[in-house]
Coordinates of C-alpha atoms and ligand atoms in Angstrom, one line a residue:
M7 CA 18.7 22.3 -19.7
R8 CA 15.3 20.7 -19.2
R9 CA 13.5 19.3 -22.0
Q10 CA 9.9 18.4 -22.7
L11 CA 9.0 14.7 -23.2
E12 CA 7.9 15.4 -26.8
D13 CA 11.6 16.8 -27.5
Y14 CA 13.0 13.2 -27.1
S15 CA 13.0 11.1 -30.4
D16 CA 10.2 8.3 -30.5
E17 CA 12.3 6.2 -32.8
P18 CA 12.3 2.6 -31.5
I19 CA 16.0 1.7 -31.1
Y20 CA 16.7 0.3 -27.6
N21 CA 16.3 -3.3 -26.5
M22 CA 15.1 -4.2 -23.0
K23 CA 18.7 -4.5 -21.6
A24 CA 19.6 -1.1 -22.7
V25 CA 16.5 0.4 -21.0
E26 CA 17.4 -1.5 -17.8
Q27 CA 21.0 0.0 -18.0
Q28 CA 19.7 3.6 -18.6
T29 CA 16.8 3.6 -16.1
G30 CA 17.8 1.2 -13.4
I31 CA 14.4 -0.3 -13.7
S32 CA 14.3 -4.2 -14.1
A33 CA 12.9 -6.0 -17.0
A34 CA 10.5 -7.8 -14.9
T35 CA 9.1 -4.3 -13.5
L36 CA 8.9 -2.8 -16.9
R37 CA 6.8 -5.7 -18.1
A38 CA 4.6 -5.4 -15.2
W39 CA 4.1 -1.7 -15.4
E40 CA 3.3 -2.3 -19.2
R41 CA 0.7 -5.0 -18.2
R42 CA -0.9 -3.2 -15.2
Y43 CA -0.7 0.5 -16.1
L44 CA -0.2 0.5 -19.8
L45 CA 2.7 2.9 -18.8
I46 CA 4.5 2.4 -22.3
E47 CA 3.6 0.5 -25.3
P48 CA 7.0 -0.4 -26.9
K49 CA 7.2 -1.3 -30.5
R50 CA 8.3 -4.8 -31.5
T51 CA 10.9 -6.3 -33.8
P52 CA 9.6 -8.9 -36.4
S53 CA 10.4 -11.5 -33.9
G54 CA 8.6 -10.0 -31.1
Y55 CA 11.3 -8.4 -28.9
R56 CA 10.5 -4.9 -27.3
L57 CA 12.0 -1.9 -28.7
Y58 CA 12.1 1.4 -26.8
S59 CA 12.7 5.0 -27.9
D60 CA 14.7 7.9 -26.2
R61 CA 11.0 9.2 -25.3
D62 CA 10.2 6.0 -23.6
I63 CA 13.5 6.1 -21.7
A64 CA 13.0 9.8 -20.6
L65 CA 9.3 8.9 -19.5
L66 CA 10.8 6.0 -17.4
R67 CA 13.3 8.2 -15.8
W68 CA 10.8 10.7 -14.9
V69 CA 8.5 8.1 -13.3
R70 CA 11.5 6.8 -11.3
Q71 CA 12.4 10.3 -10.1
Q72 CA 8.8 10.7 -8.8
M73 CA 9.1 7.3 -7.0
N74 CA 12.2 8.2 -5.4
E75 CA 10.6 11.2 -3.8
G76 CA 8.1 8.9 -2.3
L77 CA 5.2 8.6 -4.7
T78 CA 3.9 5.2 -5.3
I79 CA 3.5 4.0 -9.0
S80 CA -0.3 4.2 -9.1
R81 CA 0.0 7.8 -8.0
V82 CA 2.6 8.7 -10.6
V83 CA 0.4 7.0 -13.3
A84 CA -2.4 9.2 -12.2
M85 CA -0.3 12.2 -12.4
L86 CA 0.8 11.3 -15.8
E87 CA -2.8 10.8 -17.0
A88 CA -3.9 14.1 -15.4
A89 CA -1.1 16.0 -17.1
R90 CA -1.9 14.5 -20.5
Q91 CA -5.6 15.3 -20.2
N92 CA -4.9 18.8 -19.3
G93 CA -2.3 19.3 -21.9
E94 CA 0.5 20.0 -19.4
A95 CA 4.0 19.4 -20.4
I96 CA 6.3 16.8 -18.7
Y97 CA 9.8 18.1 -18.4
V98 CA 12.8 15.7 -18.1
E99 CA 16.4 16.5 -17.6
P100 CA 18.8 14.9 -20.3
Q101 CA 20.6 12.0 -19.0
D102 CA 24.0 12.8 -17.3
P103 CA 26.5 10.4 -19.0
V104 CA 28.6 10.2 -15.6
A105 CA 25.5 9.6 -13.3
L106 CA 24.5 6.9 -15.8
A107 CA 27.9 5.1 -15.8
R108 CA 27.4 5.1 -11.8
Q109 CA 23.8 4.2 -11.8
T110 CA 23.0 0.8 -10.2
P111 CA 19.5 -0.4 -9.7
Q112 CA 18.1 0.4 -6.1
P113 CA 18.4 -2.8 -4.2
P114 CA 15.2 -4.4 -2.4
S115 CA 17.1 -4.1 0.9
D116 CA 16.8 -0.2 0.8
F117 CA 13.2 -0.7 1.6
V118 CA 13.6 -2.7 4.8
Q119 CA 14.2 0.3 7.1
P120 CA 11.4 2.6 5.7
L121 CA 8.9 -0.4 6.3
V122 CA 10.4 -1.1 9.9
Q123 CA 10.1 2.7 10.7
A124 CA 6.5 2.9 9.3
L125 CA 5.4 -0.3 11.3
I126 CA 7.0 0.8 14.6
S127 CA 5.3 4.1 14.2
L128 CA 2.0 2.3 13.7
D129 CA 1.6 3.9 10.4
T130 CA -0.2 1.6 8.1
E131 CA -0.7 4.1 5.4
R132 CA 3.0 4.5 4.9
A133 CA 3.7 0.8 5.3
D134 CA 1.0 0.1 2.6
E135 CA 2.9 2.8 0.3
V136 CA 6.4 1.3 0.9
I137 CA 4.9 -2.2 0.1
E138 CA 3.2 -1.1 -2.9
Q139 CA 6.3 0.7 -4.1
T140 CA 8.4 -2.5 -3.7
F141 CA 5.8 -4.7 -5.7
A142 CA 6.1 -2.1 -8.5
L143 CA 9.9 -2.5 -8.6
Y144 CA 10.5 -6.1 -7.9
T145 CA 9.1 -9.5 -8.3
M146 CA 6.6 -10.8 -5.7
P147 CA 9.0 -13.4 -4.4
T148 CA 11.8 -10.9 -4.0
V149 CA 9.7 -8.7 -1.9
Y150 CA 8.6 -11.5 0.6
V151 CA 12.2 -12.8 1.1
E152 CA 14.3 -9.6 0.8
V153 CA 12.0 -7.0 2.2
I154 CA 9.1 -8.4 4.4
A155 CA 11.0 -11.1 6.0
P156 CA 14.0 -9.0 7.1
A157 CA 11.6 -6.2 8.3
L158 CA 10.0 -8.7 10.6
I159 CA 13.2 -10.1 11.8
E160 CA 14.6 -6.8 12.4
I161 CA 11.4 -5.7 14.4
G162 CA 12.0 -9.0 16.5
E163 CA 15.4 -8.0 17.3
L164 CA 14.4 -4.5 18.4
W165 CA 11.9 -6.2 20.6
H166 CA 14.5 -8.7 22.0
R167 CA 16.8 -5.9 22.8
G168 CA 14.0 -4.1 24.7
E169 CA 14.0 -1.1 22.0
I170 CA 10.4 -1.6 21.2
S171 CA 7.4 -3.0 23.1
I172 CA 5.8 -6.3 22.6
S173 CA 2.7 -4.6 21.4
I174 CA 4.5 -2.9 18.5
E175 CA 6.0 -6.3 17.5
H176 CA 2.6 -7.9 17.7
F177 CA 1.1 -5.2 15.5
A178 CA 3.9 -5.5 12.9
T179 CA 3.4 -9.2 12.8
T180 CA -0.5 -8.9 12.6
Y181 CA -0.2 -6.3 9.7
L182 CA 2.2 -8.3 7.6
R183 CA 0.1 -11.5 8.4
G184 CA -2.9 -9.7 7.1
R185 CA -1.4 -8.6 3.9
L186 CA 0.0 -12.2 3.1
L187 CA -3.3 -13.8 4.0
S188 CA -5.1 -11.2 1.5
L189 CA -2.7 -12.0 -1.1
L190 CA -3.1 -15.7 -0.6
Q191 CA -6.9 -15.4 -1.0
A192 CA -6.5 -13.0 -4.2
Y193 CA -5.0 -15.9 -6.3
L194 CA -7.4 -18.1 -8.1
H195 CA -8.0 -21.5 -6.4
R196 CA -6.5 -23.9 -9.1
T197 CA -8.3 -27.1 -8.2
D198 CA -6.9 -28.5 -11.4
M199 CA -3.5 -28.2 -10.1
P200 CA -1.4 -30.4 -7.7
M201 CA -2.6 -29.8 -4.1
I202 CA 0.2 -28.8 -1.7
I203 CA -0.8 -28.6 2.0
V204 CA 1.3 -26.1 3.9
G205 CA 1.3 -25.6 7.7
C206 CA 3.2 -25.3 10.9
A207 CA 4.5 -28.1 12.8
P208 CA 3.0 -29.2 16.2
G209 CA 3.5 -26.5 18.9
E210 CA 4.8 -24.1 16.3
R211 CA 3.3 -20.6 16.3
H212 CA 5.7 -18.8 14.0
E213 CA 3.8 -18.8 10.8
I214 CA 5.0 -16.0 8.6
G215 CA 7.7 -18.1 6.8
A216 CA 5.0 -20.9 6.0
L217 CA 2.7 -18.2 4.8
I218 CA 5.1 -16.7 2.5
F219 CA 5.9 -20.1 1.1
A220 CA 2.1 -20.8 0.6
V221 CA 1.6 -17.5 -1.3
M222 CA 4.4 -18.3 -3.4
L223 CA 3.1 -21.7 -4.4
R224 CA -0.3 -20.1 -5.2
Q225 CA 1.5 -17.5 -7.4
Q226 CA 3.2 -20.4 -9.1
G227 CA -0.3 -22.0 -10.0
F228 CA -0.1 -24.6 -7.4
N229 CA -3.3 -25.4 -5.4
A230 CA -1.7 -24.4 -2.1
I231 CA -4.0 -24.9 1.0
Y232 CA -2.6 -23.2 4.0
L233 CA -3.6 -24.6 7.5
G234 CA -1.9 -22.2 9.9
Q235 CA -0.1 -22.6 13.2
D236 CA 0.4 -25.7 15.4
V237 CA -1.0 -28.6 13.3
P238 CA -1.2 -32.2 14.7
V239 CA 0.9 -34.5 12.6
D240 CA -1.6 -37.4 12.5
D241 CA -4.3 -35.1 11.5
I242 CA -2.4 -33.4 8.7
V243 CA -1.4 -36.8 7.3
Q244 CA -5.0 -38.1 7.3
T245 CA -6.1 -34.8 5.5
A246 CA -3.5 -35.1 2.9
L247 CA -4.3 -38.8 2.1
Q248 CA -8.0 -38.1 2.0
E249 CA -7.6 -35.1 -0.3
R250 CA -5.1 -36.9 -2.5
A251 CA -2.6 -34.0 -2.0
A252 CA 0.7 -34.3 -4.0
M253 CA 2.8 -32.9 -1.3
V254 CA 2.7 -31.8 2.3
C255 CA 5.1 -29.0 3.5
L256 CA 5.7 -28.1 7.1
S257 CA 7.4 -25.3 8.9
A258 CA 9.4 -25.5 12.2
N259 CA 11.1 -22.6 14.1
N260 CA 12.3 -24.4 17.1
Q261 CA 13.9 -27.7 18.0
S262 CA 10.9 -29.3 19.7
S263 CA 8.4 -28.6 16.8
A264 CA 11.1 -29.8 14.3
L265 CA 11.5 -33.0 16.2
A266 CA 7.7 -33.5 16.1
L267 CA 7.9 -34.0 12.3
R268 CA 9.9 -37.1 12.6
E269 CA 6.6 -38.9 12.7
V270 CA 5.3 -37.5 9.3
Q271 CA 7.4 -39.7 6.8
P272 CA 6.7 -42.9 8.6
L273 CA 3.0 -42.4 9.0
L274 CA 2.9 -41.7 5.3
E275 CA 4.7 -44.9 4.4
R276 CA 2.6 -47.0 6.9
S277 CA -0.7 -45.7 5.4
G278 CA -0.5 -48.4 2.6
H279 CA -1.6 -45.8 0.1
P280 CA -0.2 -46.7 -3.4
N281 CA 0.8 -43.1 -4.1
P282 CA 1.2 -41.3 -0.8
P283 CA 2.0 -37.4 -0.8
L284 CA 5.5 -36.3 -0.8
F285 CA 6.7 -34.7 2.5
G286 CA 8.8 -31.6 2.5
Y287 CA 9.9 -29.3 5.4
G288 CA 11.8 -26.1 6.2
G289 CA 12.1 -23.2 8.6
R290 CA 14.6 -21.6 10.8
A291 CA 15.2 -24.7 13.1
F292 CA 16.5 -26.7 10.2
D293 CA 18.5 -23.7 8.8
T294 CA 20.3 -23.0 12.0
D295 CA 20.8 -26.6 13.2
P296 CA 21.5 -28.9 10.2
A297 CA 21.8 -32.0 12.3
L298 CA 18.0 -31.9 12.7
R299 CA 17.8 -32.7 9.0
Q300 CA 19.3 -36.0 9.7
Q301 CA 16.6 -37.0 12.2
V302 CA 13.7 -35.9 10.0
K303 CA 12.9 -38.1 7.0
G304 CA 11.5 -36.3 3.9
H305 CA 12.8 -33.5 1.8
Y306 CA 14.5 -30.5 3.5
L307 CA 13.4 -27.7 1.1
G308 CA 16.2 -25.1 1.9
S309 CA 16.2 -21.9 3.6
D310 CA 15.1 -19.7 0.7
P311 CA 11.4 -20.2 -0.3
R312 CA 12.2 -19.3 -3.8
D313 CA 14.5 -22.3 -4.3
A314 CA 12.2 -24.5 -2.5
V315 CA 9.4 -23.8 -5.1
N316 CA 11.7 -24.8 -7.8
L317 CA 12.8 -27.9 -5.9
I318 CA 9.1 -28.9 -5.6
H319 CA 8.6 -28.4 -9.4
N320 CA 11.5 -30.9 -9.8
L321 CA 10.3 -33.3 -7.2
L322 CA 6.7 -33.6 -8.5
R323 CA 8.0 -33.8 -12.1
A324 CA 10.3 -36.8 -11.0
Q325 CA 7.5 -38.3 -9.1
R326 CA 5.2 -38.2 -12.2
N327 CA 7.9 -39.7 -14.2
G328 CA 8.1 -42.6 -11.7
K329 CA 11.7 -41.8 -10.6
Ligands
LIG419 C1 6.9 -12.8 15.2 C2 7.5 -13.5 16.1 C3 6.8 -14.3 17.0 C4 5.3 -14.3 16.9 C5 4.9 -15.1 15.8 C6 3.4 -14.7 15.2 C7 3.0 -15.5 14.0 N1 1.7 -15.4 13.8 O1 3.9 -16.0 13.2 C8 4.8 -14.9 18.4 C9 4.7 -13.6 19.3 C10 3.7 -15.9 18.5 C11 6.2 -15.6 18.9 C12 6.3 -16.3 19.8 C13 7.5 -16.9 20.4 N2 8.7 -16.6 20.0 CO1 9.2 -15.6 18.3 N3 9.7 -14.4 17.1 C14 9.0 -13.6 16.2 C15 10.0 -12.9 15.3 C16 9.9 -11.5 15.7 C17 9.7 -12.9 13.8 C18 9.6 -14.3 13.1 C19 9.2 -14.2 11.9 O2 8.0 -14.1 11.4 N4 10.2 -13.9 10.9 C20 10.0 -13.7 9.6 C21 10.0 -15.0 8.8 C22 9.6 -14.8 7.4 O3 11.3 -15.6 8.9 P1 11.5 -17.1 9.2 O4 10.4 -17.6 10.1 O5 12.8 -17.3 9.6 O6 11.2 -17.7 7.8 C23 12.2 -17.6 6.8 C24 12.9 -19.0 6.5 O7 13.1 -19.6 7.9 C25 12.0 -19.8 5.6 N5 11.0 -20.7 6.1 C26 10.3 -20.6 7.1 N6 9.4 -21.6 7.2 C27 9.6 -22.3 5.9 C28 9.0 -23.5 5.6 C29 9.4 -24.0 4.4 C30 8.6 -25.2 3.7 C31 10.3 -23.4 3.6 C32 10.8 -23.9 2.2 C33 11.0 -22.3 4.0 C34 10.6 -21.7 5.3 O8 11.3 -18.8 4.8 C35 11.4 -17.5 5.5 C36 11.9 -16.5 4.6 O9 13.3 -16.4 4.4 C37 11.4 -13.7 15.6 C38 12.6 -12.8 15.4 C39 13.6 -13.4 14.3 N7 14.7 -13.0 14.4 O10 13.2 -14.2 13.5 C40 11.1 -14.2 17.0 C41 11.8 -15.4 17.4 C42 11.7 -16.6 16.2 N8 10.9 -16.0 18.6 C43 11.6 -16.7 19.4 C44 11.0 -17.2 20.7 C45 12.0 -17.6 21.7 C46 9.6 -17.1 20.8 C47 8.9 -17.8 21.9 C48 9.4 -19.0 22.7 C49 8.9 -16.6 23.0 C50 8.1 -16.8 24.3 N9 8.9 -17.0 25.3 O11 6.9 -17.1 24.4 C51 7.4 -17.8 21.4 C52 7.3 -19.3 20.9 C53 6.0 -19.7 20.5 C54 5.9 -21.1 19.7 N10 5.4 -21.8 20.4 O12 6.2 -21.1 18.6 C55 13.1 -16.6 19.2 C56 13.5 -18.1 18.7 C57 14.7 -18.5 19.3 C58 15.2 -19.9 18.8 N11 16.3 -20.1 18.3 O13 14.3 -20.7 19.0 C59 13.2 -15.6 18.0 C60 14.4 -15.7 17.0 C61 13.4 -14.1 18.9 C62 14.8 -14.1 19.4 N12 15.7 -13.4 19.0 O14 15.0 -14.8 20.6 N13 7.3 -15.1 18.2

């Protein structure tokens, strides 16, 4: 039997963990929706922890149901506001305990194929929708690493197998590159924070990995400066020294661009600068051929940009403490 939202109790009794379990929506997403859309205003315990009611949970299940049918979170919020203004009731089925026991949060990988399909159909509107939906459900780093990067790789493989044209592959890369660049510019330029220069090794034109990394650094508050593809080594070292950057991070996808990075650390050491920037590197070349890491001095930052950001926090902290 369907029940109106108002039929559910508004007594605040559930903590965040219980809400996650009952709705399949993660705590990070709940907080983001609360902040961005004022979707729910949970009560608080005396020590500040959020407490939710059956009505809050029913509303969240309704929101999730609309999103499963393909609506974006902003569209669902607009529908909710319209219904409230017009005095229309929202109906929510009571929770089925068996379905509840089986419910697992939707993994980010579920969005890779819809994004790939939208891009290979040149449907930017649908691609925007899929991306907006993932940003509503997961943290930004998760979206970059678990949705955007695999979608690009999948598109590349389709092209490699001759299943899509080079024009479609270029379109997809250009679209995602554009989205990442606008995200990068959307973050405040924190000139008071350590500068980290990010770019691609000499000869390297694969830049999406480096761009994702730069966006994540900006999101973490670093003053990340993104230089783009194919940057000459002596030039980047010069710029980093002049600008007193805390760190230089370069990306290499193929063996020859990876080997070009052997020069960076010696150049920094020979500069005679009392406090030269740290040098870190990453990218597909080093992930697939670990022997390259022995040849390039500096810090290999790992294959996952999320771990790399944490590592950088630690490296800069250790440097500040003179270790
Ligand atoms: C898009 C693309 C291009 C575009 C790039 C456009 C752009 N503006 O970036 C263009 C058309 C320019 C291109 C050119 C070429 N490409 Co291409 N390309 C791709 C494709 C389809 C996607 C690459 C991508 O963006 N992936 C998504 C990103 C996010 O993944 P990623 O780069 O691996 O990065 C992840 C990690 O490595 C890490 N990471 C990356 N950088 C860094 C840096 C740091 C500091 C850290 C911490 C982490 C990190 O984070 C990312 C997220 O997990 C791949 C297919 C594939 N399977 O990857 C082929 C691919 C990489 N290309 C390939 C080839 C061969 C080429 C060309 C040589 C083709 C040619 N004959 O001209 C040229 C080389 C150009 C050059 N000099 O660099 C091969 C590479 C094979 C190899 N082992 O070397 C691939 C694998 C295709 C294939 N199956 O053969 N390519």
